[in-house]
CSV table of C-alpha atoms in Angstrom, one decimal:
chain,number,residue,atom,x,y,z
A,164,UNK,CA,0.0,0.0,0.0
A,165,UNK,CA,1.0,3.1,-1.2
A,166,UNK,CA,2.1,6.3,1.8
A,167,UNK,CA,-0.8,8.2,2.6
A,168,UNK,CA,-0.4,12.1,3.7
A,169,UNK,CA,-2.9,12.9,6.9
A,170,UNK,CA,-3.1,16.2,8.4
A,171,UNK,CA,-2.5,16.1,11.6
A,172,UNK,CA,-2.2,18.5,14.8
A,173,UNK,CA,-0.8,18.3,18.4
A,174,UNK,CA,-2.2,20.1,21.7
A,175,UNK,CA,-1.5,19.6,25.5
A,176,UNK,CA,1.5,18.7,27.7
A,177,UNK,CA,3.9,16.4,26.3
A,178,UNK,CA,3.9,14.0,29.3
A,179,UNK,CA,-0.3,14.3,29.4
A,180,UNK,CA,-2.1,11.0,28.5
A,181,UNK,CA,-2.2,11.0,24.5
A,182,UNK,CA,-6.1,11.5,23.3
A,183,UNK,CA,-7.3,11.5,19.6
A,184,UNK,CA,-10.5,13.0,18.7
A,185,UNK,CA,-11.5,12.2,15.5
A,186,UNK,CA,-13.9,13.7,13.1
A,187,UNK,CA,-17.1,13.3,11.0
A,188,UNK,CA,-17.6,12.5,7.5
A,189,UNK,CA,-17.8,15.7,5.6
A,190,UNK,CA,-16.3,18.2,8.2
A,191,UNK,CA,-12.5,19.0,9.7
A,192,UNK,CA,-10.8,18.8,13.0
A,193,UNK,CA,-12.2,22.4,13.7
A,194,UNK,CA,-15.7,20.4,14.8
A,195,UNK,CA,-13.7,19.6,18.3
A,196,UNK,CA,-12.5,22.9,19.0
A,197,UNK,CA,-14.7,23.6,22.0
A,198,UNK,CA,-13.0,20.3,23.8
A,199,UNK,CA,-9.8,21.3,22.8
A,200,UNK,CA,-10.1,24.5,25.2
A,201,UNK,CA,-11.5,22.4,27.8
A,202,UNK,CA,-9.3,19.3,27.9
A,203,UNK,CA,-6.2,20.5,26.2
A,204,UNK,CA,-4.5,21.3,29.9
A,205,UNK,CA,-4.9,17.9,31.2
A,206,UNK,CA,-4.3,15.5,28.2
A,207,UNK,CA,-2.5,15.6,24.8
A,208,UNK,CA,-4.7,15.9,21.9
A,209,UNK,CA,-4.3,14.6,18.7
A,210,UNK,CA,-6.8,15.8,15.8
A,211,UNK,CA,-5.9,14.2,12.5
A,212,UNK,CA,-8.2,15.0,9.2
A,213,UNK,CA,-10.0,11.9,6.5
A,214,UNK,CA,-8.6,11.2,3.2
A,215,UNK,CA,-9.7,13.9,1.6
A,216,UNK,CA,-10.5,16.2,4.2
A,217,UNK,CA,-9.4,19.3,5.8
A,218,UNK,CA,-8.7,23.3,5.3
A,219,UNK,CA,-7.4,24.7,2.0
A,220,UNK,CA,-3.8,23.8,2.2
A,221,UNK,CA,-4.4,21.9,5.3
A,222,UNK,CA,-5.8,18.9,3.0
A,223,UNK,CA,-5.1,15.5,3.8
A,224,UNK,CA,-4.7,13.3,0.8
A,225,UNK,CA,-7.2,11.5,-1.5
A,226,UNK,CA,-5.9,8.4,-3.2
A,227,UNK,CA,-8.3,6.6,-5.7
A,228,UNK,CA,-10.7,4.3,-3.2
A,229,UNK,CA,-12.6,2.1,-2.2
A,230,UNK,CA,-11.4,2.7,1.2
A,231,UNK,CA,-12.1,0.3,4.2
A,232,UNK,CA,-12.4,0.8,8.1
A,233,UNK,CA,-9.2,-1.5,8.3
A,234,UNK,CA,-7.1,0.1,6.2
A,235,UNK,CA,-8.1,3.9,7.4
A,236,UNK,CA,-11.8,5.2,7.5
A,237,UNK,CA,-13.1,7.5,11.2
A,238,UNK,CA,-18.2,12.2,16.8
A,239,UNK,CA,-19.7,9.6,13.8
A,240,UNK,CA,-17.0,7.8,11.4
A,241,UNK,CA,-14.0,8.7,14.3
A,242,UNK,CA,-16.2,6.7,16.4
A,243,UNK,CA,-16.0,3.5,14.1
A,244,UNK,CA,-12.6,3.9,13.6
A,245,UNK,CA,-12.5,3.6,17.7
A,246,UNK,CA,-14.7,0.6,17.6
A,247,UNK,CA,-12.4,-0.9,15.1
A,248,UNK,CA,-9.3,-0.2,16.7
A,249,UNK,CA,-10.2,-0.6,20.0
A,250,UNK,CA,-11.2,-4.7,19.1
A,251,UNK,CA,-8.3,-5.3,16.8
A,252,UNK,CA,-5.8,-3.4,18.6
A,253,UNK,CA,-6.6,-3.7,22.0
A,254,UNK,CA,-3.1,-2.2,23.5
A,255,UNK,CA,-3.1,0.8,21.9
A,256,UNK,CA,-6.6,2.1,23.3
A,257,UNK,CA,-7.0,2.0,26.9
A,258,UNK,CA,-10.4,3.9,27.3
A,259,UNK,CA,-12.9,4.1,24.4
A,260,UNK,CA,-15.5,7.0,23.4
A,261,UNK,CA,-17.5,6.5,20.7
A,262,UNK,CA,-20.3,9.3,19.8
A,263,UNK,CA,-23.2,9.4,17.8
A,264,UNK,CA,-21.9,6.1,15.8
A,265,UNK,CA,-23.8,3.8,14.1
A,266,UNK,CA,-22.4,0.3,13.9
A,267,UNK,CA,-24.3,-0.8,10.2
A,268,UNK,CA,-25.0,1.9,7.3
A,269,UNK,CA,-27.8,4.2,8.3
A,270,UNK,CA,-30.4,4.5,6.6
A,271,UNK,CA,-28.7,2.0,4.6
A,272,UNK,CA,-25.6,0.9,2.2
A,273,UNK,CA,-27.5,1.7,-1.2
A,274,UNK,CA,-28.2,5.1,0.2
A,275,UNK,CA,-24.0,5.8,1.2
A,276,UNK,CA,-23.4,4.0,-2.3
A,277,UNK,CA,-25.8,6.6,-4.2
A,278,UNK,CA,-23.9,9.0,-1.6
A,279,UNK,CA,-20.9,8.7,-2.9
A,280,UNK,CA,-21.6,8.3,-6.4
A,281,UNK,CA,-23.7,11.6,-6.5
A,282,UNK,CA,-20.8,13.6,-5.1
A,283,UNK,CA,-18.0,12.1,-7.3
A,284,UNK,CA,-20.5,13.2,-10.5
A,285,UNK,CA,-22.2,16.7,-8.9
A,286,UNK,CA,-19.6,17.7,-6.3
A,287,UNK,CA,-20.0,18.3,-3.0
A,288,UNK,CA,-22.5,21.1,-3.3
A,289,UNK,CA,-25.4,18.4,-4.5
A,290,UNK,CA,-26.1,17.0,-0.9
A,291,UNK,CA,-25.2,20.3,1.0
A,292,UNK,CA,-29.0,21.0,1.3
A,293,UNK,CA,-29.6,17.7,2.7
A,294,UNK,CA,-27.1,17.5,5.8
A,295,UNK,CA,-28.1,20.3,7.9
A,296,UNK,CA,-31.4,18.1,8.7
A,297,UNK,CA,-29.2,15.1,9.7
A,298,UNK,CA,-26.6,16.9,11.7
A,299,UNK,CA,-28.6,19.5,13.7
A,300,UNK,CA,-32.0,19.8,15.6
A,301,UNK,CA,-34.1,22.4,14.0
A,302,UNK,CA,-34.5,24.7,16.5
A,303,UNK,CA,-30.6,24.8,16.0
A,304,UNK,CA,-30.5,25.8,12.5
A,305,UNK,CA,-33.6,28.2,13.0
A,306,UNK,CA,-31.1,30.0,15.7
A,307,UNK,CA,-27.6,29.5,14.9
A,308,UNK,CA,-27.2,30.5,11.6
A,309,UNK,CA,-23.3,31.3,12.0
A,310,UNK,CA,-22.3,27.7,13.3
A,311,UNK,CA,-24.5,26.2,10.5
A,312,UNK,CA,-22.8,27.6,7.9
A,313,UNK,CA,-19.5,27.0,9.1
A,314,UNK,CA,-19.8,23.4,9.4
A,315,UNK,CA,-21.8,23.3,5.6
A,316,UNK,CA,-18.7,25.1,4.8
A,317,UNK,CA,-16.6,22.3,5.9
A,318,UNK,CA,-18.4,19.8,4.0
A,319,UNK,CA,-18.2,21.9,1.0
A,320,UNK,CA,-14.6,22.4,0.9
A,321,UNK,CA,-14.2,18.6,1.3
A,322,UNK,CA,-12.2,16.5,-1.7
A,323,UNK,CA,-15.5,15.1,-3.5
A,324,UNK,CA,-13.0,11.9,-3.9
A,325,UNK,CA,-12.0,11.5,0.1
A,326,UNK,CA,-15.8,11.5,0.9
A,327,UNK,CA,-16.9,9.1,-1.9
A,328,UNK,CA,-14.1,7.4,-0.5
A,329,UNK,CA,-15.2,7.4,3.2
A,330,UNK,CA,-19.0,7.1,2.3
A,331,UNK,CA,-18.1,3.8,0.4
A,332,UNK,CA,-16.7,2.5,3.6
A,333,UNK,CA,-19.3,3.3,5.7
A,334,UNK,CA,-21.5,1.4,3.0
A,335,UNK,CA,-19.4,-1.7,3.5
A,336,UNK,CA,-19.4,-0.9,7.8
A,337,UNK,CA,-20.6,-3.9,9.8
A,338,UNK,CA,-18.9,-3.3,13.3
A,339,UNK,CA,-21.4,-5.9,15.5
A,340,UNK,CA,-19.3,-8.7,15.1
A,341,UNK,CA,-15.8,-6.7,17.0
A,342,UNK,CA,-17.9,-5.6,19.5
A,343,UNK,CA,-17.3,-8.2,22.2
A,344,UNK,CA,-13.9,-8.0,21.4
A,345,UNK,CA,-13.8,-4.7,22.7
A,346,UNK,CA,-12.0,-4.5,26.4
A,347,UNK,CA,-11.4,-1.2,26.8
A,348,UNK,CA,-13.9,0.6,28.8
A,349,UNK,CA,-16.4,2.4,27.0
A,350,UNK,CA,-18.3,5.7,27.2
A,351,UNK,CA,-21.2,5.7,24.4
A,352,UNK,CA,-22.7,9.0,23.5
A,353,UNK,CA,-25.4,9.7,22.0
A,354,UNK,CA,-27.8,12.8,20.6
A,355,UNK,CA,-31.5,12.3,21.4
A,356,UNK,CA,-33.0,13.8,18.3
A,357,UNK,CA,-30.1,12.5,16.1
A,358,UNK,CA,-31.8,10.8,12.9
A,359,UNK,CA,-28.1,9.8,11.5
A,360,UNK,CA,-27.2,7.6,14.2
A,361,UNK,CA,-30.3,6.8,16.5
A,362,UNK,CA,-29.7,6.3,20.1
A,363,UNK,CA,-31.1,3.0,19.8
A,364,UNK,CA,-27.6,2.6,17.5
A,365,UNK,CA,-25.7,3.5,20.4
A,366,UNK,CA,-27.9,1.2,22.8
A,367,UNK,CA,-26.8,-1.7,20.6
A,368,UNK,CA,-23.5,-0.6,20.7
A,369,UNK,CA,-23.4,-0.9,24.3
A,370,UNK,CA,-25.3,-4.1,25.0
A,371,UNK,CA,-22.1,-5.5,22.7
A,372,UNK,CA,-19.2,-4.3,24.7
A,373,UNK,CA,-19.4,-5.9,28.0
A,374,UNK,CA,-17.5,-2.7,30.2
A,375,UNK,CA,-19.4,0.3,28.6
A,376,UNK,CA,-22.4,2.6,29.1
A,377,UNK,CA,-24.7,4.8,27.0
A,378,UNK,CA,-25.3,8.0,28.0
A,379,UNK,CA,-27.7,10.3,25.7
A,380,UNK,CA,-27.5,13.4,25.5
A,381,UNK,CA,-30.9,15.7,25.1
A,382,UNK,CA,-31.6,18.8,22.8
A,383,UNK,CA,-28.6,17.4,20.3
A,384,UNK,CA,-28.6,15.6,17.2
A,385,UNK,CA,-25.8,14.1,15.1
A,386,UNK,CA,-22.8,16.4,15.9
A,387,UNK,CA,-23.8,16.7,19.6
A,388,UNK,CA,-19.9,17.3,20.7
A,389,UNK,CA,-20.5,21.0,18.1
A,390,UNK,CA,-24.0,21.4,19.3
A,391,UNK,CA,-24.1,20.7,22.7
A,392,UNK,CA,-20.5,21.3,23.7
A,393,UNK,CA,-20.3,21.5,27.7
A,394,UNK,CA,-22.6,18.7,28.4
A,395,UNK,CA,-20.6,16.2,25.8
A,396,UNK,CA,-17.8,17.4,27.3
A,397,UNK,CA,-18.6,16.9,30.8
A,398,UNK,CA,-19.2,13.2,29.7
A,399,UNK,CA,-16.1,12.7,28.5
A,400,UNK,CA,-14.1,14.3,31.2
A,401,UNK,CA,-15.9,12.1,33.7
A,402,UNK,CA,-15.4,8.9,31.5
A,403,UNK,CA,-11.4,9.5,31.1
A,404,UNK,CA,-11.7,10.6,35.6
A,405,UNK,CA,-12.3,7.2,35.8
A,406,UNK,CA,-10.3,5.5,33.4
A,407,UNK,CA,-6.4,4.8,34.8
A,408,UNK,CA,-4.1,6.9,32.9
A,409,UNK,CA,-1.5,5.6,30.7
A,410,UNK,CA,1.1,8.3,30.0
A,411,UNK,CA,2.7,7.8,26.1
């Protein structure tokens, strides 16, 4: 397999306890910018971008796909590549928090397959209309026009090819089988009004991992750590409290 070029970005204490956030589909590591300020004192934060994805000369690279959750793929797709890691890498995760993940395509695989293949023909602008209502609650968009548009302008400057690429993973995503190999304890999050990854996708997600528990979150939807920062981060900073700390 050929190298692949990742944007990437380091904050906290050197000798802090190493934690990644990773991203959504569609946006950039700007989506975790609110835990960054609240976590970066006490932990060492790694925020990397998708194939594909990322600022204007800030992009990380977009070779021809399909891609698979093994080989790379990612609140949302960062919390499958968790899942996946945290079952076939057990060492390197020592405390596990997926949010607003679904473990099998939602609403289904043909619809990330037409996904992807309306993007790599009409751009990125063809299905910017369309995600608002699946990442945000409506009284959210009706009042926070600002934050709305910047994450739409997230997904808009996204590589068409990295989230074809991405999508097409997702499509192929069938994480229940890994789940009871999952020993890492486990904080699942979920947004109460999130249509993209129901909280009865987290409950299922729970039930499989035998030391984990689901905690959902109200008034959010599918990117509940931008939505609803402080209470998504109070969740995680009480999950890692009570995780032992392995320095890196």
């Amino acid at each position: 397999m050929s190298e692949v070029r990742l944007e990437s970005s380091i904050e906290g204490p050197d000798d802090a306890p190493a934690l990644i956030l990773a991203n959504p589909i569609g946006t950039t590591r700007a989506i975790w910018d609110a835990q960054v300020r609240l976590l970066r004192d006490d932990f060492r934060l790694l925020r990397f971008e998708l194939r594909g994805h990322g600022e204007p000369g800030a992009r990380s690279a977009a070779p021809p796909g399909p891609y698979s959750i093994a080989a790379y793929c990612g609140v949302s797709l960062g919390g499958m590549i968790g899942l996946w890691l945290a079952a076939n890498a057990p060492d390197r995760i020592s405390s596990l928090i997926v949010c607003c993940t679904a473990i099998t395509p939602m609403p289904s695989r043909q619809a990330w397959l037409d996904r992807a293949a309306l993007v790599r023909s009409e751009g990125m602008a063809a299905i910017s209309e369309m995600i608002p209502s699946r990442w945000f609650t409506p009284d959210f968009i009706a009042r926070q026009h600002g934050a709305v548009s910047a994450v739409v302008d997230m997904l808009l400057g996204t590589d068409p090819q990295g989230y074809a690429g991405c999508g097409e993973a997702i499509a192929d995503l069938d994480l229940r089988p890994t789940l009871a190999a999952i020993k890492a304890p486990t904080l699942v999050i979920a947004g109460a009004e999130d249509v993209a990854a129901p909280p009865w996708q987290g409950a299922r997600t729970a039930l499989g991992i035998e030391d984990s528990r689901l905690t959902v979150i109200r008034g959010t939807a599918h990117l509940a750590p931008y939505q609803t920062p402080g209470p998504v981060s109070a969740a995680i900073r009480a999950h890692l409290a009570a995780t032992p700390r392995q320095r890196t």
